[in-house]
Amino acid sequence: MDVTRTEVAPGRRGGAARFGLMALPVAFFAVFFAYPVAAIVARGLRVDGVWHLGRLPEVLAQPGIGHVLWFTTWQALASTALTLLVAMPGAYVFARLDFPGKQVLRAVVTVPFVLPTVVVGTAFLALVGRGGLLDDLWGVRLDTTVWAILLAHVFFNYAVVVRTVGGLWAQLDPRQEEAARMLGASRAAAWRKVTLPALGPAVAAAALMVFLFTFTSFGVVQILGGPTFSTLEVEIYRQTSEIFDLPTAAVLTIVQFLAVGAVLAVHAWTVRRRESALRLVDASRTARRPRGAAQWALLGSVLATVAVLLVLPLAVLVARSLDAPGFAYYRALTHADGGTFLVAPVQAVGTSLQYAAAATLVAVLIGSLAAAALARRDAGRLVRGFDALLMLPLGVSAVTVGFGFLISLDRPPLDLRGSWMLVPLAQALVGAPFVVRTMLPVLRAVDERLREAAAVLGASPWRVWREVDLPLVRRALLVAAGFAFAVSLGEFGATVFIARPDNPTLPVAVARLLGRPGDLNYGQAMALSTILMVVCAVALLVLERLRTDRTGEF
């Protein structure tokens, strides 16, 4: 009798622990994501308590909306294809070649991914816009053109392909391709018939991630697209904040939600296929020094691509911030002009750091609990389905979430409009999925028998986590916190609605400066963007020192 009770109790405690772990993440996403989004949609489609669903076909039939839908989809497909074309050689170089400075180059490649979209847009504005490098040298301006948007998207997503595809490529056994060549296949045929099919799931996963990020692009298109080009995200912002047409904004939110949901469903299927269909080897044994002229030429071309596509825009951004003598643009940040800001712009640095720190604590708490529940082998279908829902804040309109905060969290017990926590809560929604994605692979690698043994010996779920899981995932937890901090620091879509004039964040301050004419405002925007870039880069370098091969990718 005692033995039977001992065997059954851990299972019961396991089920209770699983749902206990899920309770807080579910409540958090329900209150701070689902409720604000539903509120903004309901506000737009309900009049006097009656739903007007006929508004959907009316909005979609508008000529301007049709162009927005077409451009959103077209630029996302074009950006994805161009990113894969440019980044695949880099994925091979990082996976198969070993060379001096490889770790530094890895950090350089990853910096653009954690930069705020506002900084990316500003960097390309300094390169291809009014008074930019190309304008000064050859009188060429590419801002307000689709090429500027596409290049900025490649800049932003290059690391997604390199690290997602390259991470798997480094673990593929090269002897399989060598065996095909020994049987008479050419190098190209062996790669096409052996390596490419094995890389297929990773390429598909990277492509879907790039498509998701570019389909919902806001800051880059807002800065570089001008009035000519508008994605769904930009149009939702325009309809909400400039035209005040909530029904149209609500319809566009629903369209974006359905499109993102379909992409995430395909992404989840691709990731499961990637995890289950491959036999991998130790990545440290597959990289070797470049051999032959072809490999050295490939390495040189990748280094040139990184220098021109990734380093040059950031270098021009820094140079533009130093155009005025005596660091005039930086000194101007210490003075409030009473127009754009109620405080000196430099105070946005401290405000952003405080908000990002608070958002990181929330994101790590919520993401860690969710990852712990998802990592359990007895997780049910409902729990696994929540995994896909966790990614929705990355794809659903951040503008909708921010405006939804204002109209839904306005009465007790959730009257947060005057609370400073409103901004960190919105930022934590974006940071939490990165925490889950970083910690989940490591938690799944923990031997379940260790947890079961601790439970049988009478340890509570909290003590099991503290004594078994935490020592094994501590480094992954620090990496997750670093990603959450960098992402929170650069969040713009939701923060632009809810940041108070006397407490602007860095991305909001940059956008406001760019929206005002004058060289001084432009220079201050470049200076603030440089500061934001440096802070993000430092966070990334600390993250790279903590990263291990078991920590996972994005």
mmCIF file of C-alpha atoms in Angstrom, residues 136-312:
data_model
loop_
_atom_site.group_PDB
_atom_site.id
_atom_site.type_symbol
_atom_site.label_atom_id
_atom_site.label_comp_id
_atom_site.label_asym_id
_atom_site.label_seq_id
_atom_site.Cartn_x
_atom_site.Cartn_y
_atom_site.Cartn_z
ATOM 1 C CA ASP A 136 27.341 63.201 -50.274
ATOM 2 C CA LEU A 137 29.521 61.024 -52.511
ATOM 3 C CA TRP A 138 27.367 60.439 -55.602
ATOM 4 C CA GLY A 139 24.132 62.370 -55.071
ATOM 5 C CA VAL A 140 22.207 59.093 -54.710
ATOM 6 C CA ARG A 141 19.296 58.824 -52.282
ATOM 7 C CA LEU A 142 17.499 55.538 -51.648
ATOM 8 C CA ASP A 143 15.311 56.543 -48.701
ATOM 9 C CA THR A 144 11.568 56.418 -49.407
ATOM 10 C CA THR A 145 12.344 53.618 -51.896
ATOM 11 C CA VAL A 146 11.645 49.940 -51.540
ATOM 12 C CA TRP A 147 15.358 49.108 -51.843
ATOM 13 C CA ALA A 148 16.158 50.950 -48.631
ATOM 14 C CA ILE A 149 13.497 48.917 -46.825
ATOM 15 C CA LEU A 150 14.694 45.610 -48.274
ATOM 16 C CA LEU A 151 18.350 46.276 -47.428
ATOM 17 C CA ALA A 152 17.440 47.325 -43.891
ATOM 18 C CA HIS A 153 15.461 44.105 -43.453
ATOM 19 C CA VAL A 154 18.431 42.046 -44.662
ATOM 20 C CA PHE A 155 20.650 43.952 -42.211
ATOM 21 C CA PHE A 156 18.238 43.220 -39.367
ATOM 22 C CA ASN A 157 17.618 39.521 -40.137
ATOM 23 C CA TYR A 158 21.033 38.383 -41.414
ATOM 24 C CA ALA A 159 21.837 36.858 -38.017
ATOM 25 C CA VAL A 160 18.553 34.912 -37.938
ATOM 26 C CA VAL A 161 19.618 32.860 -40.971
ATOM 27 C CA VAL A 162 23.294 32.597 -39.992
ATOM 28 C CA ARG A 163 22.594 31.339 -36.478
ATOM 29 C CA THR A 164 19.503 29.231 -37.179
ATOM 30 C CA VAL A 165 20.810 27.494 -40.314
ATOM 31 C CA GLY A 166 24.475 27.663 -39.320
ATOM 32 C CA GLY A 167 23.743 26.182 -35.899
ATOM 33 C CA LEU A 168 22.237 23.060 -37.483
ATOM 34 C CA TRP A 169 24.765 22.943 -40.344
ATOM 35 C CA ALA A 170 27.615 22.779 -37.813
ATOM 36 C CA GLN A 171 26.053 19.643 -36.286
ATOM 37 C CA LEU A 172 25.501 17.744 -39.542
ATOM 38 C CA ASP A 173 27.961 14.922 -40.060
ATOM 39 C CA PRO A 174 30.191 16.000 -42.997
ATOM 40 C CA ARG A 175 31.043 12.349 -43.712
ATOM 41 C CA GLN A 176 27.649 11.879 -45.347
ATOM 42 C CA GLU A 177 28.469 14.429 -48.024
ATOM 43 C CA GLU A 178 31.997 13.032 -48.359
ATOM 44 C CA ALA A 179 30.561 9.559 -48.931
ATOM 45 C CA ALA A 180 28.363 10.883 -51.739
ATOM 46 C CA ARG A 181 31.416 12.433 -53.403
ATOM 47 C CA MET A 182 33.356 9.184 -53.119
ATOM 48 C CA LEU A 183 30.499 7.518 -55.006
ATOM 49 C CA GLY A 184 31.028 9.923 -57.900
ATOM 50 C CA ALA A 185 28.768 12.877 -57.094
ATOM 51 C CA SER A 186 30.123 16.346 -57.756
ATOM 52 C CA ARG A 187 30.474 18.808 -54.873
ATOM 53 C CA ALA A 188 27.335 20.675 -55.999
ATOM 54 C CA ALA A 189 25.339 17.453 -56.474
ATOM 55 C CA ALA A 190 26.400 16.108 -53.072
ATOM 56 C CA TRP A 191 25.383 19.357 -51.391
ATOM 57 C CA ARG A 192 22.060 19.468 -53.272
ATOM 58 C CA LYS A 193 21.104 15.825 -52.605
ATOM 59 C CA VAL A 194 22.565 15.254 -49.128
ATOM 60 C CA THR A 195 23.155 18.475 -47.198
ATOM 61 C CA LEU A 196 20.329 20.662 -48.497
ATOM 62 C CA PRO A 197 17.533 18.182 -47.631
ATOM 63 C CA ALA A 198 18.979 17.869 -44.113
ATOM 64 C CA LEU A 199 19.120 21.666 -43.815
ATOM 65 C CA GLY A 200 15.585 22.027 -45.174
ATOM 66 C CA PRO A 201 13.804 22.276 -41.800
ATOM 67 C CA ALA A 202 16.290 24.864 -40.489
ATOM 68 C CA VAL A 203 16.106 26.906 -43.716
ATOM 69 C CA ALA A 204 12.314 26.791 -43.565
ATOM 70 C CA ALA A 205 12.291 27.787 -39.888
ATOM 71 C CA ALA A 206 14.665 30.709 -40.554
ATOM 72 C CA ALA A 207 12.656 31.814 -43.595
ATOM 73 C CA LEU A 208 9.432 31.771 -41.594
ATOM 74 C CA MET A 209 11.021 33.805 -38.805
ATOM 75 C CA VAL A 210 12.345 36.383 -41.265
ATOM 76 C CA PHE A 211 8.955 36.520 -43.000
ATOM 77 C CA LEU A 212 7.244 37.033 -39.636
ATOM 78 C CA PHE A 213 9.563 39.873 -38.612
ATOM 79 C CA THR A 214 9.327 41.642 -41.981
ATOM 80 C CA PHE A 215 5.570 41.067 -42.392
ATOM 81 C CA THR A 216 5.030 42.989 -39.143
ATOM 82 C CA SER A 217 7.775 45.565 -39.785
ATOM 83 C CA PHE A 218 7.037 48.967 -38.275
ATOM 84 C CA GLY A 219 10.023 51.110 -37.280
ATOM 85 C CA VAL A 220 12.055 50.462 -40.448
ATOM 86 C CA VAL A 221 9.128 51.147 -42.802
ATOM 87 C CA GLN A 222 7.954 54.130 -40.750
ATOM 88 C CA ILE A 223 11.356 55.830 -41.079
ATOM 89 C CA LEU A 224 12.459 54.732 -44.566
ATOM 90 C CA GLY A 225 9.142 54.233 -46.347
ATOM 91 C CA GLY A 226 7.821 57.753 -45.992
ATOM 92 C CA PRO A 227 4.260 58.333 -47.222
ATOM 93 C CA THR A 228 4.738 56.027 -50.228
ATOM 94 C CA PHE A 229 5.100 52.632 -48.572
ATOM 95 C CA SER A 230 3.036 51.282 -45.716
ATOM 96 C CA THR A 231 2.855 47.835 -44.136
ATOM 97 C CA LEU A 232 -0.111 46.580 -42.136
ATOM 98 C CA GLU A 233 1.641 47.588 -38.924
ATOM 99 C CA VAL A 234 2.288 51.133 -40.160
ATOM 100 C CA GLU A 235 -1.271 51.427 -41.494
ATOM 101 C CA ILE A 236 -2.730 50.276 -38.159
ATOM 102 C CA TYR A 237 -0.658 52.979 -36.462
ATOM 103 C CA ARG A 238 -1.825 55.603 -38.967
ATOM 104 C CA GLN A 239 -5.492 54.621 -38.699
ATOM 105 C CA THR A 240 -5.280 54.595 -34.894
ATOM 106 C CA SER A 241 -3.186 57.644 -34.035
ATOM 107 C CA GLU A 242 -3.657 59.986 -37.008
ATOM 108 C CA ILE A 243 -7.074 59.270 -38.568
ATOM 109 C CA PHE A 244 -8.719 57.791 -35.434
ATOM 110 C CA ASP A 245 -10.545 55.206 -37.549
ATOM 111 C CA LEU A 246 -10.767 52.365 -35.040
ATOM 112 C CA PRO A 247 -13.013 50.106 -37.166
ATOM 113 C CA THR A 248 -10.462 50.048 -39.988
ATOM 114 C CA ALA A 249 -7.623 49.510 -37.512
ATOM 115 C CA ALA A 250 -9.581 46.655 -35.907
ATOM 116 C CA VAL A 251 -10.149 44.922 -39.251
ATOM 117 C CA LEU A 252 -6.473 45.231 -40.159
ATOM 118 C CA THR A 253 -5.539 43.838 -36.730
ATOM 119 C CA ILE A 254 -7.725 40.783 -37.364
ATOM 120 C CA VAL A 255 -6.149 40.262 -40.795
ATOM 121 C CA GLN A 256 -2.643 40.508 -39.337
ATOM 122 C CA PHE A 257 -3.571 38.217 -36.445
ATOM 123 C CA LEU A 258 -4.854 35.506 -38.819
ATOM 124 C CA ALA A 259 -1.806 35.794 -41.082
ATOM 125 C CA VAL A 260 0.625 35.617 -38.167
ATOM 126 C CA GLY A 261 -1.274 32.683 -36.660
ATOM 127 C CA ALA A 262 -0.919 30.750 -39.930
ATOM 128 C CA VAL A 263 2.822 31.517 -40.113
ATOM 129 C CA LEU A 264 3.346 30.434 -36.502
ATOM 130 C CA ALA A 265 1.456 27.190 -37.095
ATOM 131 C CA VAL A 266 3.751 26.373 -40.010
ATOM 132 C CA HIS A 267 6.765 27.427 -37.930
ATOM 133 C CA ALA A 268 5.773 25.131 -35.043
ATOM 134 C CA TRP A 269 5.409 22.183 -37.446
ATOM 135 C CA THR A 270 8.796 22.963 -38.997
ATOM 136 C CA VAL A 271 10.528 23.165 -35.611
ATOM 137 C CA ARG A 272 9.061 19.819 -34.511
ATOM 138 C CA ARG A 273 10.271 18.257 -37.751
ATOM 139 C CA ARG A 274 13.714 19.782 -37.244
ATOM 140 C CA GLU A 275 13.970 18.390 -33.720
ATOM 141 C CA SER A 276 12.853 14.847 -34.563
ATOM 142 C CA ALA A 277 14.198 14.039 -38.018
ATOM 143 C CA LEU A 278 17.979 14.478 -37.659
ATOM 144 C CA ARG A 279 20.921 12.700 -36.085
ATOM 145 C CA LEU A 280 23.521 15.259 -35.104
ATOM 146 C CA VAL A 281 27.188 15.267 -34.112
ATOM 147 C CA ASP A 282 29.317 17.487 -31.909
ATOM 148 C CA ALA A 283 29.583 20.883 -33.620
ATOM 149 C CA SER A 284 33.132 21.419 -32.356
ATOM 150 C CA ARG A 285 34.397 18.589 -34.596
ATOM 151 C CA THR A 286 32.995 19.797 -37.931
ATOM 152 C CA ALA A 287 34.728 23.184 -38.370
ATOM 153 C CA ARG A 288 38.243 23.311 -39.855
ATOM 154 C CA ARG A 289 40.663 25.835 -41.288
ATOM 155 C CA PRO A 290 39.838 27.035 -44.828
ATOM 156 C CA ARG A 291 41.484 24.907 -47.490
ATOM 157 C CA GLY A 292 41.890 25.877 -51.096
ATOM 158 C CA ALA A 293 41.295 29.098 -52.982
ATOM 159 C CA ALA A 294 37.521 28.592 -53.110
ATOM 160 C CA GLN A 295 37.073 28.464 -49.337
ATOM 161 C CA TRP A 296 39.367 31.419 -48.754
ATOM 162 C CA ALA A 297 37.474 33.385 -51.400
ATOM 163 C CA LEU A 298 34.168 32.472 -49.762
ATOM 164 C CA LEU A 299 35.455 33.585 -46.371
ATOM 165 C CA GLY A 300 36.647 36.857 -47.906
ATOM 166 C CA SER A 301 33.287 37.489 -49.571
ATOM 167 C CA VAL A 302 31.425 36.882 -46.296
ATOM 168 C CA LEU A 303 33.758 39.259 -44.447
ATOM 169 C CA ALA A 304 33.181 41.875 -47.181
ATOM 170 C CA THR A 305 29.412 41.392 -46.938
ATOM 171 C CA VAL A 306 29.490 41.833 -43.164
ATOM 172 C CA ALA A 307 31.644 44.953 -43.521
ATOM 173 C CA VAL A 308 29.450 46.624 -46.162
ATOM 174 C CA LEU A 309 25.993 45.462 -45.139
ATOM 175 C CA LEU A 310 26.286 45.348 -41.334
ATOM 176 C CA VAL A 311 29.239 47.457 -40.186
ATOM 177 C CA LEU A 312 29.084 50.352 -42.668
#
